[in-house]
PDB file of C-alpha atoms and ligand atoms in Angstrom:
ATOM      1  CA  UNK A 899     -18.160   4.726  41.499  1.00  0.00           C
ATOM      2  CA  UNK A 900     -15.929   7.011  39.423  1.00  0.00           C
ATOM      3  CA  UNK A 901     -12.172   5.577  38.184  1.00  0.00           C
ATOM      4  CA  UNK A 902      -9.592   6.743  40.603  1.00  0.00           C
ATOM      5  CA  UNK A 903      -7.226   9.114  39.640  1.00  0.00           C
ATOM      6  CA  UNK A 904      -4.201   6.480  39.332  1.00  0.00           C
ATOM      7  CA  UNK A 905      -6.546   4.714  37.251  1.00  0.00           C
ATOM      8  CA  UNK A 906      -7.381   7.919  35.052  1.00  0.00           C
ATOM      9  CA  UNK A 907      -3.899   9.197  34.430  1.00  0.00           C
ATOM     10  CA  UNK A 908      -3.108   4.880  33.711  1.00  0.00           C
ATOM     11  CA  UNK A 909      -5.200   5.031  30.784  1.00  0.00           C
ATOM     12  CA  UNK A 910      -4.628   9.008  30.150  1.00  0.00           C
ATOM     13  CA  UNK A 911      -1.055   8.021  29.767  1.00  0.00           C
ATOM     14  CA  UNK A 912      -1.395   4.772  28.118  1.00  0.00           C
ATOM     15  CA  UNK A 913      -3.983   6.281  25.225  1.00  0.00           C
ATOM     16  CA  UNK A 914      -1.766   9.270  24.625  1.00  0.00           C
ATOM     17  CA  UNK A 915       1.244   6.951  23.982  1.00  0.00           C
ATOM     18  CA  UNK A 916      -0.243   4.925  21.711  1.00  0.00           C
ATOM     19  CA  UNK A 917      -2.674   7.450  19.361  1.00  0.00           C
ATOM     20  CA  UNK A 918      -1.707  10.603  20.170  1.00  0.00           C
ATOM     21  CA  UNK A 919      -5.223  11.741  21.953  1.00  0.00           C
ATOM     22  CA  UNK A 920      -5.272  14.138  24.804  1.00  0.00           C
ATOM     23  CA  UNK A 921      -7.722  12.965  27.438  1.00  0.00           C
ATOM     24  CA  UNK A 922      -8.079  16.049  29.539  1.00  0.00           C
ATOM     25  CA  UNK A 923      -9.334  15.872  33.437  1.00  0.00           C
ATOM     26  CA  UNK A 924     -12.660  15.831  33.793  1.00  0.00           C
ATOM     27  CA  UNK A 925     -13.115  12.779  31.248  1.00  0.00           C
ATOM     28  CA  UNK A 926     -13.431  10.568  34.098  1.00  0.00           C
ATOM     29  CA  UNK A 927     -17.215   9.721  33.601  1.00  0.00           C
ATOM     30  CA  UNK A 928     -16.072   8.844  29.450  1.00  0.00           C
ATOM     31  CA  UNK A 929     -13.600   6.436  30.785  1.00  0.00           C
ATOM     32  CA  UNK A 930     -15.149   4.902  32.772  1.00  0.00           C
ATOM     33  CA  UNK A 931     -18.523   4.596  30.805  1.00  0.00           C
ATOM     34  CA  UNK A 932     -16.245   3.026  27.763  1.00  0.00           C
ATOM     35  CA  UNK A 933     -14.554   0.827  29.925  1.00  0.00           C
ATOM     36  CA  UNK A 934     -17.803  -0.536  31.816  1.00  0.00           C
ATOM     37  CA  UNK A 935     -18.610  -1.329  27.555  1.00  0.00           C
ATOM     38  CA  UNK A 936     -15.806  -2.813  27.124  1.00  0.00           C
ATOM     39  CA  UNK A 937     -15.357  -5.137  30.600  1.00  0.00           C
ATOM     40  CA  UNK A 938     -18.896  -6.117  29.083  1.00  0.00           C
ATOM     41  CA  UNK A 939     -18.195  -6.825  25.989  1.00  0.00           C
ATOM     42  CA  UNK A 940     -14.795  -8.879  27.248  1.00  0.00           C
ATOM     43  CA  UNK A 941     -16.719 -10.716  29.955  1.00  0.00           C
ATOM     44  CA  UNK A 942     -14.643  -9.355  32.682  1.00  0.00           C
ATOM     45  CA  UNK A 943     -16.485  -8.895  35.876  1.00  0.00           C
ATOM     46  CA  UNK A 944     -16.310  -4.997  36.566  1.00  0.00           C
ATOM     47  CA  UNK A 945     -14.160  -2.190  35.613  1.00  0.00           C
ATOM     48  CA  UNK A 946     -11.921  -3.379  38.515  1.00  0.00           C
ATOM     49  CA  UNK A 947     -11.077  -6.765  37.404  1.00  0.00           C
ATOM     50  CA  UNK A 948     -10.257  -5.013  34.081  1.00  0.00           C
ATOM     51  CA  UNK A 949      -7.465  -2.329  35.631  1.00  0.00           C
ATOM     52  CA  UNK A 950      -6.678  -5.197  37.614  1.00  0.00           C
ATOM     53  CA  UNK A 951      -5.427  -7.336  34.699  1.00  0.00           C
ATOM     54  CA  UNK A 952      -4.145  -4.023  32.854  1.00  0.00           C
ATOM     55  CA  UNK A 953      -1.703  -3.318  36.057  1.00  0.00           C
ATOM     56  CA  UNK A 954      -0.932  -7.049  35.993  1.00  0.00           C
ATOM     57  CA  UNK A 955       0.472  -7.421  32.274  1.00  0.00           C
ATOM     58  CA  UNK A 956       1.621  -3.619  31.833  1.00  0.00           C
ATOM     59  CA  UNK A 957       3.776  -4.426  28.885  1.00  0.00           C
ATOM     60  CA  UNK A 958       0.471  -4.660  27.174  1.00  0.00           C
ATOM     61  CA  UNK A 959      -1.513  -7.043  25.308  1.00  0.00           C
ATOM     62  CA  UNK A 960      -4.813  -7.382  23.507  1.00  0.00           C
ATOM     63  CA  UNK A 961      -6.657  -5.517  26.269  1.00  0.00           C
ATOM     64  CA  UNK A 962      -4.400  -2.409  26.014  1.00  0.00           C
ATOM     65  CA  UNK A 963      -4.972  -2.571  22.728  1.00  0.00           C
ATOM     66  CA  UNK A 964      -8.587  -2.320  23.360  1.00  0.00           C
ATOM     67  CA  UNK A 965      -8.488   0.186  26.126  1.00  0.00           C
ATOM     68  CA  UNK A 966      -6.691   2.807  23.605  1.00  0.00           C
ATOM     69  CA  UNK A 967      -9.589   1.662  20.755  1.00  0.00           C
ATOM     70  CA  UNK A 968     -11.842   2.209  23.306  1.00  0.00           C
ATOM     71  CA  UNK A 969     -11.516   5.795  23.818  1.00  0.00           C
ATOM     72  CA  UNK A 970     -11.248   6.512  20.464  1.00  0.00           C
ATOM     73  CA  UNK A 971     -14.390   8.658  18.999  1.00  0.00           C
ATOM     74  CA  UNK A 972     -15.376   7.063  15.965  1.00  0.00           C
ATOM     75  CA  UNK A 973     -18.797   9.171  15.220  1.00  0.00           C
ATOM     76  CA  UNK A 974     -19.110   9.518  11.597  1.00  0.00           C
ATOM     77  CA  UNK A 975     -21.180   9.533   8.564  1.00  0.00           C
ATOM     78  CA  UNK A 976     -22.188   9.423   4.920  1.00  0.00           C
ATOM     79  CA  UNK A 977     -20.744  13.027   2.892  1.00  0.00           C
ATOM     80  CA  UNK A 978     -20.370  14.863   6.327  1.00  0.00           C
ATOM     81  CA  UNK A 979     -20.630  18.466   5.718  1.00  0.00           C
ATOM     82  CA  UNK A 980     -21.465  18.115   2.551  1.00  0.00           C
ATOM     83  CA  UNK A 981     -20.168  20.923   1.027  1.00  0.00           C
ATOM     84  CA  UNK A 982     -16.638  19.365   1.040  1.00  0.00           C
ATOM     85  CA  UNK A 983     -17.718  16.851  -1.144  1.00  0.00           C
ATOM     86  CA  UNK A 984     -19.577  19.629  -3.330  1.00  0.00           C
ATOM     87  CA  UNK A 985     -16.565  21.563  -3.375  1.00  0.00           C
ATOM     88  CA  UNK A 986     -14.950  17.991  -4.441  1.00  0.00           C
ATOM     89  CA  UNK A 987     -17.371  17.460  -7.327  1.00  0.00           C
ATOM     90  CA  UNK A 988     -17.682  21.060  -9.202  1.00  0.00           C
ATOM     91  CA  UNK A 989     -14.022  22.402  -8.407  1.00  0.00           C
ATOM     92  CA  UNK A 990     -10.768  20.136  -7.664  1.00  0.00           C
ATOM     93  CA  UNK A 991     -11.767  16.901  -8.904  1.00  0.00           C
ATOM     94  CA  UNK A 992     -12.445  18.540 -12.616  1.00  0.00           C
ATOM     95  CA  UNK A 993      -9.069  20.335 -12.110  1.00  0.00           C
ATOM     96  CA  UNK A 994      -7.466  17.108 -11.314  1.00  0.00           C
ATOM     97  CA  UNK A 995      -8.798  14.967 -14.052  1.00  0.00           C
ATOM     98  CA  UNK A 996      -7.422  17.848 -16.470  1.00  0.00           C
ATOM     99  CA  UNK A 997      -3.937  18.569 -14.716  1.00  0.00           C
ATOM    100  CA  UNK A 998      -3.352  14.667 -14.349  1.00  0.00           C
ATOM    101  CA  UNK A 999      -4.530  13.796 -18.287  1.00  0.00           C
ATOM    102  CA  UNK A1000      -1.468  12.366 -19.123  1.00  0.00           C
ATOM    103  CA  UNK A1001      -0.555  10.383 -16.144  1.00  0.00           C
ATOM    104  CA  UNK A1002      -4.297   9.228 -16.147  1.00  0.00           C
ATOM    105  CA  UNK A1003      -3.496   8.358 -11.807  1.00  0.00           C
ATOM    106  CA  UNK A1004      -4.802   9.831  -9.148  1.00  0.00           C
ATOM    107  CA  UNK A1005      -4.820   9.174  -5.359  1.00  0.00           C
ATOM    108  CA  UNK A1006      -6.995  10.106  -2.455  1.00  0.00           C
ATOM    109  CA  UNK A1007      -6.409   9.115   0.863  1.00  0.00           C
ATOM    110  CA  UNK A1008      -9.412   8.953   3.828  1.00  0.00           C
ATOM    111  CA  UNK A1009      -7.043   9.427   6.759  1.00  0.00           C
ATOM    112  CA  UNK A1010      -9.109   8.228  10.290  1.00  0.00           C
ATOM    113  CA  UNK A1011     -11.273   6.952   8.101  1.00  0.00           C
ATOM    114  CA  UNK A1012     -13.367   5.332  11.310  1.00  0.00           C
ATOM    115  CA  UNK A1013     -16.322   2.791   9.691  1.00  0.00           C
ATOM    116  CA  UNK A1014     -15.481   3.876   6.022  1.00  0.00           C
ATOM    117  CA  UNK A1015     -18.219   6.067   5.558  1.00  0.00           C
ATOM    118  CA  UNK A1016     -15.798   8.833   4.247  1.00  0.00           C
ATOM    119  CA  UNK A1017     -13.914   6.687   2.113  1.00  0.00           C
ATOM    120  CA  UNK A1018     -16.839   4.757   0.569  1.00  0.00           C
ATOM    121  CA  UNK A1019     -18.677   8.300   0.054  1.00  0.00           C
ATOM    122  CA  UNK A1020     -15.896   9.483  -2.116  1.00  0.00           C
ATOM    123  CA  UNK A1021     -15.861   6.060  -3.668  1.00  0.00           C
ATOM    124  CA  UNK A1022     -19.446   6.588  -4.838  1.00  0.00           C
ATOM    125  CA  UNK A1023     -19.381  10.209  -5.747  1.00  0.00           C
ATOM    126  CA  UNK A1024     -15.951   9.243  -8.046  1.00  0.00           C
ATOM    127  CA  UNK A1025     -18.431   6.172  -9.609  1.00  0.00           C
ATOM    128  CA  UNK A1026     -21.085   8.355 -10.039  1.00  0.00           C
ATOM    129  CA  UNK A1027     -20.374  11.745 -11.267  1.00  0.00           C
ATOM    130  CA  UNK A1028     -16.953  10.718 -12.985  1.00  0.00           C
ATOM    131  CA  UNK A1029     -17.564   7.680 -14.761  1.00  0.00           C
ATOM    132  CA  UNK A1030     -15.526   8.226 -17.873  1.00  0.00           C
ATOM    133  CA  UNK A1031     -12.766   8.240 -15.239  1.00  0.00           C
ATOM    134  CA  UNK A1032     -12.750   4.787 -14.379  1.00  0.00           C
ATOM    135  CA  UNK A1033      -9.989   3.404 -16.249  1.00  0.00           C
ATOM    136  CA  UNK A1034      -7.765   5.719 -14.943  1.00  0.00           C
ATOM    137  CA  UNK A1035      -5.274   3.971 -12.448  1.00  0.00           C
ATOM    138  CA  UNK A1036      -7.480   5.789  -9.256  1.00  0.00           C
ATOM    139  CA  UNK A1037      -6.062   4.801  -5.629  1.00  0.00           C
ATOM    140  CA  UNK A1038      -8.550   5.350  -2.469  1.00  0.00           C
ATOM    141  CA  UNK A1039      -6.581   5.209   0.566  1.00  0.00           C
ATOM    142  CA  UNK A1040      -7.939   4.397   4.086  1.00  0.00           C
ATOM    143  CA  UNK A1041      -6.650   4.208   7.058  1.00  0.00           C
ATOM    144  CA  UNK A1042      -7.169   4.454  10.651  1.00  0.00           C
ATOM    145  CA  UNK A1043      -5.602   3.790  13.802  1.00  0.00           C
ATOM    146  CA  UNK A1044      -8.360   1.557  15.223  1.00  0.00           C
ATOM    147  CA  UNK A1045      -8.348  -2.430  14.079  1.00  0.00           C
ATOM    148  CA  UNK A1046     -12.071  -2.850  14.821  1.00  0.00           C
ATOM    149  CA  UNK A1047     -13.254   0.442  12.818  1.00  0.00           C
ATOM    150  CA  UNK A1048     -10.577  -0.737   9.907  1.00  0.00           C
ATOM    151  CA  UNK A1049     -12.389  -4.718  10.307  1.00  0.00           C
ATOM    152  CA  UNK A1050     -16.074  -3.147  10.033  1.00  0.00           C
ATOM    153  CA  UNK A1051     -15.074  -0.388   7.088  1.00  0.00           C
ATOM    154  CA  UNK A1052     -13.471  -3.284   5.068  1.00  0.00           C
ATOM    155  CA  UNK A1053     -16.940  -5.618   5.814  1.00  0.00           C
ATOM    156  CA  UNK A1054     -18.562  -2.212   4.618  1.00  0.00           C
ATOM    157  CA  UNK A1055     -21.661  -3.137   6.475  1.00  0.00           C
ATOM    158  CA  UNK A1056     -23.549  -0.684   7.821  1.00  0.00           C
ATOM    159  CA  UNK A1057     -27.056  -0.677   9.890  1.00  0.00           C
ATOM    160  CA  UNK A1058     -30.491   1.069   9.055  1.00  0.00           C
ATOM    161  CA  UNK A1059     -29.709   4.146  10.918  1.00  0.00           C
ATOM    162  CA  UNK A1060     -26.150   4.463   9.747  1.00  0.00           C
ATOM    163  CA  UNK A1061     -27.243   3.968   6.400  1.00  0.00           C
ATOM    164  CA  UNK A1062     -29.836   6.938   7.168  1.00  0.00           C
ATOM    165  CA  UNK A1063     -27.046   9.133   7.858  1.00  0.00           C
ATOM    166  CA  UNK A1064     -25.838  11.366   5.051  1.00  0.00           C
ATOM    167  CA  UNK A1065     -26.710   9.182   2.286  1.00  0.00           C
ATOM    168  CA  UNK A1066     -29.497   9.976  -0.459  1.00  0.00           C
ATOM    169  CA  UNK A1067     -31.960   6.900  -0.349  1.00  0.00           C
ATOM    170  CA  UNK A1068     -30.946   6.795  -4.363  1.00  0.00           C
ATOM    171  CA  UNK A1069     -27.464   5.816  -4.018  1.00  0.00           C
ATOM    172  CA  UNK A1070     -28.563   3.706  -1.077  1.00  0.00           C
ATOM    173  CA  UNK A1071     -30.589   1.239  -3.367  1.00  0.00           C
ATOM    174  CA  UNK A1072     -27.756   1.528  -6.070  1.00  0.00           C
ATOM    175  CA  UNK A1073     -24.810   1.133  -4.413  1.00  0.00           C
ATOM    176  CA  UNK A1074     -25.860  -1.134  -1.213  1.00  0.00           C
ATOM    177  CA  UNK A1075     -27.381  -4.526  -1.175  1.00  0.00           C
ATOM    178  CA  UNK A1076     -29.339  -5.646   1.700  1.00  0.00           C
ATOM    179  CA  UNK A1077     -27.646  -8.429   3.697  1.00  0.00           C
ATOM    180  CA  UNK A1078     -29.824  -9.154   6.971  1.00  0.00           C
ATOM    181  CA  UNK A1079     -31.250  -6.337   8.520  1.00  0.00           C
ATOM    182  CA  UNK A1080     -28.114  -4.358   7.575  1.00  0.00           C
ATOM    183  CA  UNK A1081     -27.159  -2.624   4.133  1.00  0.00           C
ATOM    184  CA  UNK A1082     -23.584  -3.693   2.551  1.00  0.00           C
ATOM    185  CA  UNK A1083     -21.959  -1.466  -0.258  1.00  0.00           C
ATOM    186  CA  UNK A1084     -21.594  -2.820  -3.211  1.00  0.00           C
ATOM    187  CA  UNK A1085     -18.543  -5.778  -3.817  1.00  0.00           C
ATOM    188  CA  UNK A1086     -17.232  -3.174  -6.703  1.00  0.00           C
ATOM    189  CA  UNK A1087     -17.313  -0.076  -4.404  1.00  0.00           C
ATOM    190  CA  UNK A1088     -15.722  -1.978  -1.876  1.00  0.00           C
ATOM    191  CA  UNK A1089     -12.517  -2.605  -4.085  1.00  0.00           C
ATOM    192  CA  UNK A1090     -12.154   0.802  -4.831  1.00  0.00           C
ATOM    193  CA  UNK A1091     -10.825   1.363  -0.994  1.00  0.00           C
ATOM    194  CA  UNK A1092      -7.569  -0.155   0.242  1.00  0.00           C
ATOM    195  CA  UNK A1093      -8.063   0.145   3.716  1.00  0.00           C
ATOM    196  CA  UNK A1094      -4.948  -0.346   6.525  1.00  0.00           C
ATOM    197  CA  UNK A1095      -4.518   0.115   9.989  1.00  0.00           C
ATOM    198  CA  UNK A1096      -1.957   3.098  10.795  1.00  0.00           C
ATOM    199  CA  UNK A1097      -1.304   5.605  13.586  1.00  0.00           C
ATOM    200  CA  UNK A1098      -0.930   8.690  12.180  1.00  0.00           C
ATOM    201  CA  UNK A1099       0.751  10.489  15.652  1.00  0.00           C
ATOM    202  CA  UNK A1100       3.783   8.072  14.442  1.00  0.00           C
ATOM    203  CA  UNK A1101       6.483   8.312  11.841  1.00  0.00           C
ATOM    204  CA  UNK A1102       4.741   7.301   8.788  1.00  0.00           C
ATOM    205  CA  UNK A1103       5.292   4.548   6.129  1.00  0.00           C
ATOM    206  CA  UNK A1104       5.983   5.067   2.601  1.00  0.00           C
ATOM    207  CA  UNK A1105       3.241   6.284   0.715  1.00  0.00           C
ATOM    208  CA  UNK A1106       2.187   6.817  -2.627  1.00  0.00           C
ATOM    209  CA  UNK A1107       2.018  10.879  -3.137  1.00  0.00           C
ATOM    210  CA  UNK A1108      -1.497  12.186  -2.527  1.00  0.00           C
ATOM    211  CA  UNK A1109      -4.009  14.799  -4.688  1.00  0.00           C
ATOM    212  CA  UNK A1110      -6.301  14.756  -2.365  1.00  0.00           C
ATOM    213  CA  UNK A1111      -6.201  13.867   1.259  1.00  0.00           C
ATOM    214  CA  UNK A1112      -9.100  14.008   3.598  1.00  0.00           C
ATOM    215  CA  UNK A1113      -8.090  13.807   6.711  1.00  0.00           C
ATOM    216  CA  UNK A1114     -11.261  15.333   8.539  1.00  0.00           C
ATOM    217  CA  UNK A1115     -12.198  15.314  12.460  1.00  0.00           C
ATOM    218  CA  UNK A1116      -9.092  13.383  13.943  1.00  0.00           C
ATOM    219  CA  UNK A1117      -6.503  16.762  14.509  1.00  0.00           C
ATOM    220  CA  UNK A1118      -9.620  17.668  17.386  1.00  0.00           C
ATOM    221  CA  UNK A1119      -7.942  14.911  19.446  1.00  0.00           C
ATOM    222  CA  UNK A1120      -4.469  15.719  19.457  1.00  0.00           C
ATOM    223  CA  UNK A1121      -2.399  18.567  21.176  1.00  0.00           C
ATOM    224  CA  UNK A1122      -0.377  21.501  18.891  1.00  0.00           C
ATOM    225  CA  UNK A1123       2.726  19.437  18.943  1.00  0.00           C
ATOM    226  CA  UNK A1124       1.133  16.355  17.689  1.00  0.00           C
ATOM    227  CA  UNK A1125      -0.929  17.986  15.123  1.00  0.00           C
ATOM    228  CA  UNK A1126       2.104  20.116  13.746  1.00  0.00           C
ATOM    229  CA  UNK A1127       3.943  16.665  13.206  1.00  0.00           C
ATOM    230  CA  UNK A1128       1.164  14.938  11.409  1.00  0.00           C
ATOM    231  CA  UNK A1129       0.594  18.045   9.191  1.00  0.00           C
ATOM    232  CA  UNK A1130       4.131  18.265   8.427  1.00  0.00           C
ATOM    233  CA  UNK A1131       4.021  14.467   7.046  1.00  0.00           C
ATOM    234  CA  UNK A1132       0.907  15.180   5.739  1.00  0.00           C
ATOM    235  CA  UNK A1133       2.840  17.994   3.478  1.00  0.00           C
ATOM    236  CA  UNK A1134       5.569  15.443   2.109  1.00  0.00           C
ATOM    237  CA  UNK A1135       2.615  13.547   1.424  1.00  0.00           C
ATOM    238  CA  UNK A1136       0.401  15.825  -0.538  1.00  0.00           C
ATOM    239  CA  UNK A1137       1.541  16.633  -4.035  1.00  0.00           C
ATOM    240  CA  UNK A1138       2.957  20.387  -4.129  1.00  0.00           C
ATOM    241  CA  UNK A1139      -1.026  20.950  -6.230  1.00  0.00           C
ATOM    242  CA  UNK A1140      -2.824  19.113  -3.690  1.00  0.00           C
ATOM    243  CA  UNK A1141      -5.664  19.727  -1.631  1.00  0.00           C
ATOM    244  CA  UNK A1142      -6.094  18.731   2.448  1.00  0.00           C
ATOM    245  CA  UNK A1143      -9.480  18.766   3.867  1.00  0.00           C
ATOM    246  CA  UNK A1144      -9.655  19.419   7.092  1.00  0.00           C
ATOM    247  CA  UNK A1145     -13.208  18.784   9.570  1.00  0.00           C
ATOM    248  CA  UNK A1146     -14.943  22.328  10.177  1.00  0.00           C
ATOM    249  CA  UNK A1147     -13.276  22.850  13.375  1.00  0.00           C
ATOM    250  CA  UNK A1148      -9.921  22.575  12.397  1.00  0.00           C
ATOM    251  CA  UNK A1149      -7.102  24.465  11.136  1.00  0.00           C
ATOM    252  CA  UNK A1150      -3.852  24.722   9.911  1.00  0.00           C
ATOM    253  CA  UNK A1151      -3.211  28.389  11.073  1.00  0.00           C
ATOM    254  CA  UNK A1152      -0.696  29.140  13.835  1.00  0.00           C
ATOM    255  CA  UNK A1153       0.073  25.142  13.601  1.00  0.00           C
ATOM    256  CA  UNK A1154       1.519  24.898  10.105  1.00  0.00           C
ATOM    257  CA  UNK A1155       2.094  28.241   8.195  1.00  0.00           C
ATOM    258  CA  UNK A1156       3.360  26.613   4.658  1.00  0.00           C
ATOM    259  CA  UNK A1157      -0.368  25.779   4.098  1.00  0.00           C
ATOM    260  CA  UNK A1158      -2.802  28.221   2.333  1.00  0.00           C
ATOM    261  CA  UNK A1159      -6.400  28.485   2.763  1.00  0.00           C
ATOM    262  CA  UNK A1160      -8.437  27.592  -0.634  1.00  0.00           C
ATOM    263  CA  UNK A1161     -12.169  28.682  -0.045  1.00  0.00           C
ATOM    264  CA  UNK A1162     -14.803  28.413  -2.305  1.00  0.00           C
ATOM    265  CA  UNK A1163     -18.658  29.473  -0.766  1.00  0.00           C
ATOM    266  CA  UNK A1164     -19.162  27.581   2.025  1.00  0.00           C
ATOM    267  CA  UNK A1165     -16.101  24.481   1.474  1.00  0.00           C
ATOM    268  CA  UNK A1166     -12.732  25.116   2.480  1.00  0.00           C
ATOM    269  CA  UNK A1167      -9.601  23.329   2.135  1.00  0.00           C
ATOM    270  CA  UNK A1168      -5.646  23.946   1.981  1.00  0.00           C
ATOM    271  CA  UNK A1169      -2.974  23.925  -0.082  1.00  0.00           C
ATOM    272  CA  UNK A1170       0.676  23.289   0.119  1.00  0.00           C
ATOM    273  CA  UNK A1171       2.275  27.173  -0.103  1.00  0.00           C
ATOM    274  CA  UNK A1172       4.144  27.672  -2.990  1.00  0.00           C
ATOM    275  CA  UNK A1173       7.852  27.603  -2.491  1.00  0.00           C
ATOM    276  CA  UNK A1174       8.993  30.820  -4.381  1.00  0.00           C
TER     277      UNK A1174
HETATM  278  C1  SAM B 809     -14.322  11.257  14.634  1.00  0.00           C
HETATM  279  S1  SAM B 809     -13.647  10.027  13.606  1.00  0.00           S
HETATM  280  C2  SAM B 809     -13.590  10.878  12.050  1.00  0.00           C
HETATM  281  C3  SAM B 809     -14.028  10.015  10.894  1.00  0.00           C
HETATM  282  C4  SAM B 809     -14.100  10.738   9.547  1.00  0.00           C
HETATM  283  N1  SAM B 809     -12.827  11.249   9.143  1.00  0.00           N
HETATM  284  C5  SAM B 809     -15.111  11.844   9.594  1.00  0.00           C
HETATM  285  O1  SAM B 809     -14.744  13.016   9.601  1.00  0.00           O
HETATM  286  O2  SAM B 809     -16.309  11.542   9.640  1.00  0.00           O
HETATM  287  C6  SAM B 809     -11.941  10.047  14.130  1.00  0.00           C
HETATM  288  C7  SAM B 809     -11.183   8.789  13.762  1.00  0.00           C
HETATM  289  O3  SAM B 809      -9.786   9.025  13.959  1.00  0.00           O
HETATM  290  C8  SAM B 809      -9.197   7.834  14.429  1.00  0.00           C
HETATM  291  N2  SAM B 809      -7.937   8.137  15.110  1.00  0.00           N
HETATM  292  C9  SAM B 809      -7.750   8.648  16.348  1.00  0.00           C
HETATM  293  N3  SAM B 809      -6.454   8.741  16.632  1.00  0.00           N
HETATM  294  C10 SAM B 809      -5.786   8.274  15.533  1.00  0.00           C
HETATM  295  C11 SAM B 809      -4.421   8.105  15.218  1.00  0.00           C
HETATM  296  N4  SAM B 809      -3.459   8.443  16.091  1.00  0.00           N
HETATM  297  N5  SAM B 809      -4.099   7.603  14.006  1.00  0.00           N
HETATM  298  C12 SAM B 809      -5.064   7.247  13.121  1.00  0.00           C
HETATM  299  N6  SAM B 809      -6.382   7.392  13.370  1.00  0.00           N
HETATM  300  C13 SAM B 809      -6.731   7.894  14.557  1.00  0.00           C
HETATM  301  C14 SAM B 809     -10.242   7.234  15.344  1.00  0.00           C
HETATM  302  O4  SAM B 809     -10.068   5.841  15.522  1.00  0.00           O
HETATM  303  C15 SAM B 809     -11.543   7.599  14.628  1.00  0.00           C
HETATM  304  O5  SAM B 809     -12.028   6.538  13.843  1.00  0.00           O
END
């Protein structure tokens, strides 16, 4: 039987408080399928009993917490897209490591970073292609509003078919170990990412200024006000020669206008404007 409506617009109105993300009508069937997964997963009887104990304790708890995790979409995987990370590899990162040859720091910063994939793919493409780079004082942020996702990316352990996603069976057997039946990335990979749990739809904490920040597939969620806050912090963040990746179906136009496009064959990116 499908969630009632007072039940819908509960956890509609719950979610958005908490992260931001717009569940529209006619995400009923979602709800309720990730709540059935959840009551499971709890041992709690039905998706009843659970808005039962939800109305009961509305200043919130562990399961509210959950609910909100629950409806986040955490698909992801190894260099997704690609040509991003291409675009990475033959054009800024070079740049960088030039412009920043005195400093000898750089910082890049996996925002909704989901099970680390992202992170730990930049990670391994810094290790790999830019290895005469890694004495340089290099900072891989991660961060994500979901404790679970931020628990498993930290563990770094990933099963066969998520290792099967995205990443080259060659970097698989150098960079992962087997533990069980699941792959885990490598203990010195693994350092390379400080990961932390953050909501980005709220005012954020200090951070240390940003080159590059990937922040790819998590604007989707959000409505125009929301995502014009975010990118505006996302702004202060970036250094004024920085570079914001965006996911494929997502924009800065008519949201934020002091961003530029920076396109190079089939990668794009943007670019704090430059104040005249
Ligand atoms: C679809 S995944 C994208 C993962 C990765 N960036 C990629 O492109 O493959 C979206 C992630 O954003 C996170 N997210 C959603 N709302 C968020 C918020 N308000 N603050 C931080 N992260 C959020 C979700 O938990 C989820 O892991």
């Amino acid at each position: 039987m499908p969630i009632s409506p007072r039940d819908f617009d509960f956890v509609r109105n719950l979610v958005h408080q908490r992260s931001a993300i717009v569940l529209e009508a006619g995400k009923e069937t979602l709800v309720e399928s990730r709540l059935s997964l959840l009551a499971r997963r709890e041992g709690i009887d039905s998706v009843d009993e659970l808005f039962r104990r939800l109305h009961a304790d509305p200043a919130a708890g562990k399961l509210h917490v959950q609910v909100v995790e629950a409806m986040t979409t955490n698909e992801t995987l190894f260099f997704r897209d690609i040509y991003p990370f291409d675009m990475l590899r033959n054009i800024i990162l070079p740049d960088l490591f030039k412009k920043r040859e005195v400093e000898k720091r750089l910082t890049i910063w996996s925002a909704g970073c989901s099970g680390g994939q992202e992170p730990y793919s930049l990670a391994i493409m810094l290790k790999e292609q830019f290895p005469q780079y890694m004495n340089w004082n290099i900072r891989l942020l991660a961060c994500d509003l979901s404790t679970e996702m931020i628990a498993r990316a930290r563990e770094g352990r990933f099963s066969q078919f998520e290792v099967n996603r995205g990443l080259p069976a060659s970097l698989l057997v150098k960079y992962f170990h087997q533990k069980g039946i699941d792959w885990q990335v490598r203990e010195d990979i693994r350092r390379m990412v400080e990961f932390s749990e953050m909501n980005l739809a709220a005012p954020w904490p200090a951070l240390p200024y940003a080159d590059i920040v990937f922040m790819r597939n998590v604007l989707i969620y959000f409505n125009v006000e929301t995502k014009r806050g975010i990118l505006a912090q996302a702004r202060k963040t970036l250094r004024p020669d920085g570079y914001l990746f965006l996911g494929t179906a997502e924009t800065t136009f008519n949201i934020d206008e002091n961003f530029d496009r920076f396109q190079n064959e089939k990668a794009w990116c943007y670019r704090p404007k430059k104040t005249p």
